[in-house]
Structures are given as structure tokens and as C-alpha cells.
Coordinates of C-alpha atoms and ligand atoms in Angstrom, one line a residue:
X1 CA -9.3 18.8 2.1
X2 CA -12.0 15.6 2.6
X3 CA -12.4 12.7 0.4
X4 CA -16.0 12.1 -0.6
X5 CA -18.9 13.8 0.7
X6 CA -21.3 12.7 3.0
X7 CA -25.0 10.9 0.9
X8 CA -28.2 12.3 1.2
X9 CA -29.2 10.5 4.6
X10 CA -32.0 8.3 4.5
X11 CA -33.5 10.1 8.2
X12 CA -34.2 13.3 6.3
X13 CA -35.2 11.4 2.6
X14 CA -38.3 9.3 4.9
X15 CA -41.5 10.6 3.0
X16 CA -42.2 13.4 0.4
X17 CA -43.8 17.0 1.8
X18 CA -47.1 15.7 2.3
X19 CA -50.2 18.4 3.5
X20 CA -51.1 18.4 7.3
X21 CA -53.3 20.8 9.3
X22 CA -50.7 21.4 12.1
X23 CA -51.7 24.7 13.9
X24 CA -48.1 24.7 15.4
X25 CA -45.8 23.8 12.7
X26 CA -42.3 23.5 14.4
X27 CA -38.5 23.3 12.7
X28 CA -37.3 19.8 13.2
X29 CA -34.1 21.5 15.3
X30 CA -31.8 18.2 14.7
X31 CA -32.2 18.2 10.7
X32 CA -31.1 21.8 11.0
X33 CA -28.0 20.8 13.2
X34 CA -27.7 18.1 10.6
X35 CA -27.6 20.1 7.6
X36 CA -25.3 22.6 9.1
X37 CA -22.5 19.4 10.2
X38 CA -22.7 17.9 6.7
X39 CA -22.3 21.3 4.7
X40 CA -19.5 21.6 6.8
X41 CA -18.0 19.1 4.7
X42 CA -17.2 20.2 2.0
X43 CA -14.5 22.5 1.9
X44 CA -13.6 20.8 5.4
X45 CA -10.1 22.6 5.5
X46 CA -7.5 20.7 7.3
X47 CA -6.5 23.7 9.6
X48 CA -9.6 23.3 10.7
X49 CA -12.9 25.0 9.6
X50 CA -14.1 25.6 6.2
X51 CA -12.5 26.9 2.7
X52 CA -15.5 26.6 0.5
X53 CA -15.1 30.0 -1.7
X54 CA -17.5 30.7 -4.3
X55 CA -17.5 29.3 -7.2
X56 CA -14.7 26.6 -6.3
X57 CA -15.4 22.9 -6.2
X58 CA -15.9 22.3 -2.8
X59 CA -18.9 25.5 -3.6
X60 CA -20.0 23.1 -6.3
X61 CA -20.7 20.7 -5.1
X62 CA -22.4 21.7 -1.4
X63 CA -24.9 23.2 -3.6
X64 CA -25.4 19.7 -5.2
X65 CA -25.9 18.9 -2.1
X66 CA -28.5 20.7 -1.1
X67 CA -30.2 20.5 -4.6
X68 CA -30.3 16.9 -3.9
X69 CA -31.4 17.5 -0.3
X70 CA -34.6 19.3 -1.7
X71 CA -35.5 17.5 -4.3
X72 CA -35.6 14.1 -1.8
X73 CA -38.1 15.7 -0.1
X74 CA -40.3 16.8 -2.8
X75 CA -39.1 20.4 -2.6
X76 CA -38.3 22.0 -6.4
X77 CA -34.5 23.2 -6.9
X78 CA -32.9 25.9 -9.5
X79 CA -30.1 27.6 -10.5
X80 CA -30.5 31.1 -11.5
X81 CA -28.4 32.3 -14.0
X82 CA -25.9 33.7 -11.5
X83 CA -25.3 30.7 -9.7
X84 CA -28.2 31.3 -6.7
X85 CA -29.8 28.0 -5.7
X86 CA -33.3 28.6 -5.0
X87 CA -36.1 26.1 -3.7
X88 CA -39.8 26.5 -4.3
X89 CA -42.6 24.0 -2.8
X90 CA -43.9 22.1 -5.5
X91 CA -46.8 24.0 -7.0
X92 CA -45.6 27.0 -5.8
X93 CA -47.6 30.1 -6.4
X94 CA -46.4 32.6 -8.7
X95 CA -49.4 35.2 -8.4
X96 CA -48.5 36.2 -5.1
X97 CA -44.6 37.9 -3.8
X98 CA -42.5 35.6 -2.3
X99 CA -41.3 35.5 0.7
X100 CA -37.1 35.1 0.1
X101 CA -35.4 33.6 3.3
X102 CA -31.5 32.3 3.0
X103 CA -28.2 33.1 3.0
X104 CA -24.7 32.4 1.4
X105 CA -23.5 29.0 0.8
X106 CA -19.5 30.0 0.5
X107 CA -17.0 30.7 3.0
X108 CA -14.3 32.7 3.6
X109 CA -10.7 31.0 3.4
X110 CA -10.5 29.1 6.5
X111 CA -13.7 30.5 7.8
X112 CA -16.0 28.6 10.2
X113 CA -19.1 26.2 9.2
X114 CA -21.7 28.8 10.5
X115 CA -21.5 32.1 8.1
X116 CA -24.0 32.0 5.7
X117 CA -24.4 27.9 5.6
X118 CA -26.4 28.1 9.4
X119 CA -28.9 30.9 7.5
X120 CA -29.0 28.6 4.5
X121 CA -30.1 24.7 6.3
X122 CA -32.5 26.6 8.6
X123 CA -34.5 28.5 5.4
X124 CA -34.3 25.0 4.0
X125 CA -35.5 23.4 6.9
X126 CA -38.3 26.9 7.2
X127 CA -39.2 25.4 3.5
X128 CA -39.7 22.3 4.5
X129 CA -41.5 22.2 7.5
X130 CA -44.4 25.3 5.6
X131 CA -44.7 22.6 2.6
X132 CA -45.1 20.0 4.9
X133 CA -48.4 22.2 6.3
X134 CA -51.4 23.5 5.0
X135 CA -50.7 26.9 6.4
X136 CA -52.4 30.1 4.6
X137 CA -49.5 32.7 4.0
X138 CA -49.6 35.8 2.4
X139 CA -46.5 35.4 0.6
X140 CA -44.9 31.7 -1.3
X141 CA -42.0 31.0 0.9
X142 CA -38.8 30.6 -1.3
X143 CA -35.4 29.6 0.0
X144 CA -32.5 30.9 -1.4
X145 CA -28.2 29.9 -1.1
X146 CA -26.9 33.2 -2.7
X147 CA -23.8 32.7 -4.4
X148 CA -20.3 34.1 -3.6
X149 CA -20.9 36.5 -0.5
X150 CA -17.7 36.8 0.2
X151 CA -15.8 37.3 -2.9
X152 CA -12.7 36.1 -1.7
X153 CA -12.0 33.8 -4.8
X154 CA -13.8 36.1 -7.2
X155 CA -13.5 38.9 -5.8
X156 CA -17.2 40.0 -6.1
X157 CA -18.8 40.1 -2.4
X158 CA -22.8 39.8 -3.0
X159 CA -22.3 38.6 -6.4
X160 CA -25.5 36.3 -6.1
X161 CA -27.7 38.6 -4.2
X162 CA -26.4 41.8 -6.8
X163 CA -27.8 39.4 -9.6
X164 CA -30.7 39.1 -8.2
X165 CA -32.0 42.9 -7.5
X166 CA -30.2 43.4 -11.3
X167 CA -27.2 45.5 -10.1
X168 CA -24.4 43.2 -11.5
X169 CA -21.5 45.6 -13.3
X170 CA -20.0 43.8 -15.9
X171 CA -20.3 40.5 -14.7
X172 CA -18.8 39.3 -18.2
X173 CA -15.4 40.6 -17.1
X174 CA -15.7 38.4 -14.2
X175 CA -11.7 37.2 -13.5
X176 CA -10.8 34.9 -9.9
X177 CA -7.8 36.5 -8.1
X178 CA -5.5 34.8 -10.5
X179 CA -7.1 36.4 -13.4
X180 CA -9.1 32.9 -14.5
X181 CA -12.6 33.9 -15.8
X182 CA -15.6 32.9 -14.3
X183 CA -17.7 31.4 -17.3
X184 CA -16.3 27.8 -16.7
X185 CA -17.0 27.5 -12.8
X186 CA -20.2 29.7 -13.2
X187 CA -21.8 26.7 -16.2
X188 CA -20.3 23.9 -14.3
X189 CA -23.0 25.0 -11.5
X190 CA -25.3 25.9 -13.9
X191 CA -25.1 29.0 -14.3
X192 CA -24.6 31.3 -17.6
X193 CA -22.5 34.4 -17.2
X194 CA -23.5 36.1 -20.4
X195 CA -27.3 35.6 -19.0
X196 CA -26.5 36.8 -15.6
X197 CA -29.4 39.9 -16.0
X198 CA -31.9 36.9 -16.3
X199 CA -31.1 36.2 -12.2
X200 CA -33.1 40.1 -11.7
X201 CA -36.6 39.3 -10.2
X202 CA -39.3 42.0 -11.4
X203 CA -40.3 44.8 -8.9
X204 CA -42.8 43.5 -6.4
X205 CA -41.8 40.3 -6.8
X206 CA -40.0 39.6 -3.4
X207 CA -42.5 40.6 -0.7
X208 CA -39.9 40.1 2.4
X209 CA -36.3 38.8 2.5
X210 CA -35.7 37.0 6.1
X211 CA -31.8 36.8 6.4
X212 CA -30.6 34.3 9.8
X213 CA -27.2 34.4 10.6
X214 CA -24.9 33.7 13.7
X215 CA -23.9 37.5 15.1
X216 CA -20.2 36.9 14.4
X217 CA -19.9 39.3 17.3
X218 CA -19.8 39.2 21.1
X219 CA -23.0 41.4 21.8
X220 CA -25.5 38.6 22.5
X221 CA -23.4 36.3 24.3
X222 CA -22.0 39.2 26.4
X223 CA -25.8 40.1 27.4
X224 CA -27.1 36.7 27.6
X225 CA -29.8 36.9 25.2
X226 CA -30.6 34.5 22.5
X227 CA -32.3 36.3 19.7
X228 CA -30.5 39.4 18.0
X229 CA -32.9 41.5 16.2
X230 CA -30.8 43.6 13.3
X231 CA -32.0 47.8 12.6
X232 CA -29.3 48.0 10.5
X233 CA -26.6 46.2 8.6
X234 CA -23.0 48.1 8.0
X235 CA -21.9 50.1 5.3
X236 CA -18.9 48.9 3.7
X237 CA -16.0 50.6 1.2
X238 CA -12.9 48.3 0.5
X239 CA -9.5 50.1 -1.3
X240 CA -7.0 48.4 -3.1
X241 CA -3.6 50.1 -2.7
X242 CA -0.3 49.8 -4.3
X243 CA 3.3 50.8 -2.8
X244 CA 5.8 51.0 -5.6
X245 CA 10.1 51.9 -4.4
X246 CA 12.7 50.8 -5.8
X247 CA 13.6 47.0 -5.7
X248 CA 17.5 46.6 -4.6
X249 CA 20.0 44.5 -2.8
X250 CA 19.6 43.8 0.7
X251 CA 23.1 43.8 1.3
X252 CA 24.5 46.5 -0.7
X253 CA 21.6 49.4 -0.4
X254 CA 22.7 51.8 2.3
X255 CA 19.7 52.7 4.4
X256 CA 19.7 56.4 3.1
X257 CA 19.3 55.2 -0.4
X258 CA 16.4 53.2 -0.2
X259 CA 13.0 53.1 -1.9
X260 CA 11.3 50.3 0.3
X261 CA 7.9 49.6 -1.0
X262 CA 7.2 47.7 2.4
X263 CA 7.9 50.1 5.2
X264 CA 6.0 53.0 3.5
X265 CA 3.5 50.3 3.3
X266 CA 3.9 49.6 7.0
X267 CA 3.0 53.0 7.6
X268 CA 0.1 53.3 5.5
X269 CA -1.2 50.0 7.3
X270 CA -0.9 51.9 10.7
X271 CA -2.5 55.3 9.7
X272 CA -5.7 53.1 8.0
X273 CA -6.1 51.6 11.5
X274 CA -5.9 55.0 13.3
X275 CA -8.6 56.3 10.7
X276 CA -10.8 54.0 13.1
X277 CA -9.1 53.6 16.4
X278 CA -7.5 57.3 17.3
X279 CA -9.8 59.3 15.2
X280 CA -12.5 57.5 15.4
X281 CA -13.9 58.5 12.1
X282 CA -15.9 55.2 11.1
X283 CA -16.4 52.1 13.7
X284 CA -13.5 49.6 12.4
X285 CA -10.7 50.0 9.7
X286 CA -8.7 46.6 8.9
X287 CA -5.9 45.5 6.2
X288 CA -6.3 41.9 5.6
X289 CA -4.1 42.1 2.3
X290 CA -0.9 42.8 1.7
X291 CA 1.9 41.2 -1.3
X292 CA 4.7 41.7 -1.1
X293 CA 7.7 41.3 -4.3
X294 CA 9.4 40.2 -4.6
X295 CA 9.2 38.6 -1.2
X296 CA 12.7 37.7 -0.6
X297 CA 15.0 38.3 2.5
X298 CA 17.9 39.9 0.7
X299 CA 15.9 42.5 -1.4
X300 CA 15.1 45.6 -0.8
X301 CA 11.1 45.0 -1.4
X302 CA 10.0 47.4 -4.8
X303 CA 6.5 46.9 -4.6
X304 CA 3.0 45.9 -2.2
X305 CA -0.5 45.4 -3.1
X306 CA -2.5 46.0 0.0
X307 CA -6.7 45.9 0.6
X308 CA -7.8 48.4 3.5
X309 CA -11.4 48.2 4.3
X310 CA -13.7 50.5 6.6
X311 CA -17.2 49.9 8.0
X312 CA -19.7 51.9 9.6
X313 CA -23.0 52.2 10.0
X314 CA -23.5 55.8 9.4
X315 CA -22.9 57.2 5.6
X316 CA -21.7 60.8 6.2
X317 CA -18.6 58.8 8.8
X318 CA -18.0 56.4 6.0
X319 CA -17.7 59.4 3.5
X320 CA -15.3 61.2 5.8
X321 CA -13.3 57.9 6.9
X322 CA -12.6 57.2 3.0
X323 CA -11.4 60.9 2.5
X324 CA -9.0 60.1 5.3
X325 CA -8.2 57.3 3.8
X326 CA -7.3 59.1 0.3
X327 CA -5.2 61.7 2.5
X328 CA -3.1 59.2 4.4
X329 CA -2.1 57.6 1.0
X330 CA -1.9 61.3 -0.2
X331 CA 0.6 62.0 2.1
X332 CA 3.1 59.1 2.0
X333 CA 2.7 59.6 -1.7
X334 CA 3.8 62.9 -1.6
X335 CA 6.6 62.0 0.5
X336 CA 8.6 61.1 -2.0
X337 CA 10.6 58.3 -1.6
X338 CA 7.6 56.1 -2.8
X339 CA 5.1 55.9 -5.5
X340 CA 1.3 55.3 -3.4
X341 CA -2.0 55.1 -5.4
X342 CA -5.6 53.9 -3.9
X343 CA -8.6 53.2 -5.6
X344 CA -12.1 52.2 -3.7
X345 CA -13.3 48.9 -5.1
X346 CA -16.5 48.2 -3.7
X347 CA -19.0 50.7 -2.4
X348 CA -21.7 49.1 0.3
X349 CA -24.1 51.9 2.0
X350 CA -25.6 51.1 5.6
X351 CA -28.4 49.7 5.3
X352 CA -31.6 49.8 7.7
X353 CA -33.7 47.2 8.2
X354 CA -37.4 47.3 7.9
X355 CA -39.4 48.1 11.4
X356 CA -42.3 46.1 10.2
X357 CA -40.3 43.0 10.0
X358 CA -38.2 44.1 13.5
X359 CA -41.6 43.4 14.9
X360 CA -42.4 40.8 13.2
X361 CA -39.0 39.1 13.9
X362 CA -39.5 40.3 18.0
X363 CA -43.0 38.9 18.2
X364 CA -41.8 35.9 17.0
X365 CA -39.1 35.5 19.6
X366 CA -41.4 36.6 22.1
X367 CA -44.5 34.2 21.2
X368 CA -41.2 31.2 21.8
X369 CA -40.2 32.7 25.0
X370 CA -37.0 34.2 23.5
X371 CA -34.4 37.2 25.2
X372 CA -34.5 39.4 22.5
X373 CA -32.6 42.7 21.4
X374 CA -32.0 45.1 19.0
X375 CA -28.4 45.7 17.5
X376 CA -27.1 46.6 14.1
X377 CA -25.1 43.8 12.0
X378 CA -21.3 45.1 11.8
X379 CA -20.5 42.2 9.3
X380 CA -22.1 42.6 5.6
X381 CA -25.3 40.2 4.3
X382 CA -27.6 39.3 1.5
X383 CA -30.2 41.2 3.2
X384 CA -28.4 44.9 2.4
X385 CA -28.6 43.8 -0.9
X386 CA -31.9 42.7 -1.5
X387 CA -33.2 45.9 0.3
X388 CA -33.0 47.5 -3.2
X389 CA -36.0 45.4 -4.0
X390 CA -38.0 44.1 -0.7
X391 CA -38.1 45.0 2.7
X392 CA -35.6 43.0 4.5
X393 CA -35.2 41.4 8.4
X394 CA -32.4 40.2 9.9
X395 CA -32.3 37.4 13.1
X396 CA -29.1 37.1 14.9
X397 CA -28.1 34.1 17.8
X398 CA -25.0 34.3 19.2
X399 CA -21.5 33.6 18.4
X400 CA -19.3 31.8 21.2
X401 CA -16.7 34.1 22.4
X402 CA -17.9 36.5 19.4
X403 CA -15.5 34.4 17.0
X404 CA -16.1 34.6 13.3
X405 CA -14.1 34.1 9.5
X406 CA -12.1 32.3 11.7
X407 CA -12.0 28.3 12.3
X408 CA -13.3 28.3 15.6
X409 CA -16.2 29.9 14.8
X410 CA -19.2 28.0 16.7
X411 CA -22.7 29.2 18.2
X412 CA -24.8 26.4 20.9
X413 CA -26.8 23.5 19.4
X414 CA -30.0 25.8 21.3
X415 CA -29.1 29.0 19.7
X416 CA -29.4 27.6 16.4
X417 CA -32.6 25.8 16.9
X418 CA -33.9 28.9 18.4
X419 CA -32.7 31.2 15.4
X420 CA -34.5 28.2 13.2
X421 CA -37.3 28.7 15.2
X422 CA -37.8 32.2 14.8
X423 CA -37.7 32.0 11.2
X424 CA -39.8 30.1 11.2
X425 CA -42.4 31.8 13.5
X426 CA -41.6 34.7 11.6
X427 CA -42.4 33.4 8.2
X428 CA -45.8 32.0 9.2
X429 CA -46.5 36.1 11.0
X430 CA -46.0 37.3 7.5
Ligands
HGY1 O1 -17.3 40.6 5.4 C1 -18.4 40.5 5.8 O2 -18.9 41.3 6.6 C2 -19.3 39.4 5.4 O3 -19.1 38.3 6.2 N1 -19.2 39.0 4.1
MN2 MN1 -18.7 36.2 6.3
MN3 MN1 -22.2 35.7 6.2

């Protein structure tokens, strides 16, 4: 892990938000790139990439960061209750919806510095540059770093974003992976997990949620085109499964007398990948999880924790991948020689995005002189979230060699200005 992080640069500190009547406000495309290198910092994982989870340190204290950031520039910073950072211009209007634009601030566990943090600098910058210009807008912009996306230290994907359309269950149980709660790491940012219903904004109070984000995918760069236009963002169920045999001696267990947790694990791991691949019941299947114990050569292993998740974008294959899901683990169960038992976690639903904001988003591109298309998300965002209370658009550039949650994970310098771009276009449409 780094050392210290990076100061608030004096470049981007020059002069408060002042008002000018610019008729073509444009995003300052090298602060973005800026932003983006120095959030990258923290959590800078010595494998290369980023480990910034939610709610650790590293989490901490990039959203200091960008608190800071803001508030050198005249722009207003909060913490909800929840642990969202949001940034208002100063004398921001509160008898008119906003208009939410952002993304997540943490990171998978050596993930790459783009996911979430890219859709996070450029709303900032978006903030920025419409408080820097007397622009009429239907809506108060409002830029938003939703806490703890991914879940994979407290393992409560959307945790920030549930908060704030009020669908948070039990957040007061809240526990890391190693059981620690969450109240300490949750007030340390400035949060307050037993007001964590306080984070809800009222009906009618968001009146568009603009998500950017790299594709994580290979779509765009395959086709050539800059600007990815999301209908729909993927539906999501994530199981966690236990194996339980019989823990023994390597050495003195014949192979006729064996529980082993592990290979009837092994054979659930293939059947949840054939759910997608052979059957082709949902689009992908994956195990990213599995423990094993007690992890030793000479033991028979007696028991594994898995995760299997599905994705698709289509409910009723979802629905009928998960029930396959059940009747693989059904069946090794059943089998005998093992104990098996699943139990779906986390429910997300495909969700579409709106088609007023599609054409908002593919004006905007075109007014820049942007390739554009339209293609569904196949990673989970914010924006499927906040559908439950606003109407929601997604912009996608592309991701080099469709790399993602992964070190390597890079777009070009001119996608991401572009993608700032349209966001911003986009917000001033609105
Ligand atoms: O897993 C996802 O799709 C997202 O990156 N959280
Ligand atoms: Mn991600
Ligand atoms: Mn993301």
C-alpha cells in the first residue's frame, strides 16, 4: 500500500466557482484525468491497481479527498448518513429536483482505478464547470460518490445508493466479512448507522440520475465507437453455498470412504458454470468464492463456503437460472456422500433505463461529434438503484481489451474526456 496521499494541487485550487455567461461551457478534460490519477492513490495496491473497499481507510480517506477537492473550489460537501459524499453548488436550489450524477468511490480487491472513481471525478468536474456558469437548468445538479458498490469488505453491494432510495434492510446488523460491525468505520467517515433511513431522499426529489462509467466490456472497443449508450443494466442474484463431508486423514482415508467437502464442491462449481454456458439459461454464471478447511494438504477437506453468482438481463431467465441453480445443489445434496445447502443473498432485477434520457445522452454525443450506440450494462451500477426513485441514464466509453475488476483495467485519455463531455452536454439538455 502508498505512504501519504497526494495534496489538493494548487492548479485545480486557482480561484473559487465564480459566475460567467459562457454559452459553451466545456469539462476541463485534464482535471478529470487528474482527479482520476490521484484517486488512484489511495488504496494503490502493490500488485498493481487499486484495493480501496468500502468503508476501509484507504475509502476514507479518498473521500477526504475529494471533500477537500470541492470545498477548494467553492463547491459545498456532505456526508449523508450512510456514508454518500454529495456536492451541491453553493446556494444550491432546494425548490427544484436535482439532477444526481456520480458513481462509486470503492473498488473491488485489486480492481482497476476506473470503476466507479472515472464516473465520480468527471460528475465533479460536470459540478464544477455548471457552478462555474450562469447556465439556466431545470434541475440543481448534485454530484454524488455512493458508498460501497461493491460490497466486497461489507458485503452490501449498493449499500450507499439502497440508502438513498430508503431500501436499506437492517443496516444496524451491518458485519465486514470477518464479522467486525460497521458503526466504527461508518462514524469515522461521518456517517451514523443507526440514522442510516435519514440518507432516503423524498419522492420527486431526484429529477434524473446520470451514471458514467467505463464499459468494463469489449463491445465499444470491438466496434470502434466512443460513446456507449445503456437501455438496460443487468439483473443480478448472488448464492452463498456451503459443502459439508467429513474432515479425515489424507493418508489413511481409503478413497471409497471419503466425505470430501471439496470435490462435491468442484462439481457444484462446474454445473453453476454450465447453468450459463451449455444451457444457456441466463447470460453469465461465475464462482469467485470458495474456502476451503481446513485447507491443509494431508486432510481430507470437511467443509467449503462458496459464492455463485448469475446475471442477466431478462427476469423470467434469471428466475429459471436460479431454480437451476437450487437443483444442481439439490442434486449433489441428495447424493449423499455430502451435506449441500444454498441460500440467495442478494436479489438485483434488470433494470431499463429511461428512453428520454437515451436521447438525451445520444444527442449529446451527437451535438460533440461522437460514435454512439446502444448496449445494455452487463456489470451492476448505482443507476439500477436509484431507478426506484428517478429516471436514470447511463454513458459508457470503452474499456481497453474489455478488461475490468482487474489491475489492468484502463480506457484512453480521449475516451474519458469524451464520456466527461457527454455528461456534461447531457446535464446542460436536461
Ligand atoms: O459487480 C458488478 O457488476 C459491479 O461492478 N459492482
Ligand atoms: Mn465494479
Ligand atoms: Mn462500477
Amino acid at each position: 500500500m502508498t505512504s501519504t496521499p497526494p495534496a489538493v494541487r494548487s492548479p485545480r485550487s486557482a480561484g473559487n466557482v465564480g459566475v460567467a455567461a459562457d454559452p459553451e461551457p466545456r469539462v476541463d478534460g485534464a482535471r478529470v484525468l487528474r482527479t482520476v490519477e490521484e484517486l488512484a492513490w489511495f488504496g494503490a495496491d502493490e500488485r498493481g491497481g487499486v484495493s480501496r473497499l468500502g468503508f476501509s481507510p484507504a475509502d476514507d480517506e479518498a473521500r477526504r479527498y475529494l471533500a477537500d477537492a470541492a470545498r477548494e473550489v467553492g463547491l459545498v460537501p456532505t456526508v449523508d448518513p450512510a456514508g454518500n459524499l454529495i456536492v451541491r453548488r453553493p446556494g444550491a436550489r432546494t425548490d427544484v429536483p436535482a439532477l444526481l450524477m456520480g458513481s462509486h468511490l470503492d473498488s473491488v480487491s485489486n480492481g482497476g482505478r476506473l470503476d466507479g472513481a472515472y464516473g465520480v471525478a468527471a460528475a465533479w468536474e460536470v459540478l464544477r464547470v455548471l457552478a462555474a456558469h450562469d447556465t439556466p437548468l431545470r434541475y440543481e445538479p448534485v454530484a454524488i460518490a455512493f458508498a460501497n458498490e461493491e460490497g466486497s469488505l461489507f458485503p452490501y453491494p449498493f449499500w450507499g445508493s439502497l440508502a438513498v432510495v430508503g431500501q436499506l434492510d437492517n443496516p444496524e446488523d451491518a458485519t465486514d466479512v470477518n464479522g467486525a460491525s460497521l458503526r466504527r468505520p461508518l462514524r469515522e467517515t461521518g456517517g451514523d448507522l443507526d440514522r442510516t433511513a435519514e440518507a432516503a431522499w423524498p419522492p420527486g426529489s431526484v429529477g434524473a440520475y446520470l451514471e458514467l462509467h467505463i464499459e468494463q466490456g469489449p463491445v465499444l472497443e470491438r466496434a470502434g465507437v466512443t460513446i456507449g449508450v445503456v437501455d438496460a443494466v443487468v439483473g443480478r442474484t448472488i448464492f452463498d453455498l456451503v459443502v459439508t463431508g467429513r474432515q479425515n486423514h489424507a493418508g489413511t482415508t481409503p478413497m471409497d470412504g471419503r466425505a470430501d467437502a471439496l470435490t462435491a464442491a468442484a462439481r457444484l462449481v462446474l454445473a453453476v458454470e454450465s447453468v450459463a454456458r451449455d444451457r444457456k439459461l441466463c447470460a453469465v454464471a461465475t464462482v469467485g468464492v470458495l474456502t476451503i478447511e481446513p485447507g491443509v494438504t494431508n486432510a481430507v477437506p470437511g467443509l467449503v463456503r462458496m459464492s455463485a453468482e448469475i446475471r442477466d438481463n431478462r427476469a423470467d431467465r434469471l428466475a429459471t437460472a436460479e431454480a437451476a441453480v437450487l437443483a444442481e445443489v439439490a442434486r449433489v445434496d441428495s447424493a449423499g456422500e455430502v451435506d449441500a445447502t444454498v441460500r440467495a443473498v442478494t436479489r438485483f432485477g434488470p433494470v431499463p433505463t429511461e428512453p428520454a434520457l437515451r436521447d438525451v445522452i445520444t444527442a449529446a454525443a451527437r451535438e460533440l461529434g461522437l460514435s454512439h450506440r446502444t448496449m445494455p450494462s452487463g456489470a451492476g451500477h448505482d443507476a439500477q438503484i436509484i431507478a426506484a426513485i428517478a429516471p436514470i441514464g447511463m454513458i459508457f466509453v470503452p474499456s481497453r481489451g474489455g478488461v475490468s475488476h482487474a489491475p489492468d483495467e484502463d480506457s484512453d485519455d480521449a475516451h474519458l474526456i469524451a464520456g466527461a463531455e457527454v455528461l456534461l452536454r447531457a446535464a446542460l439538455r436536461l
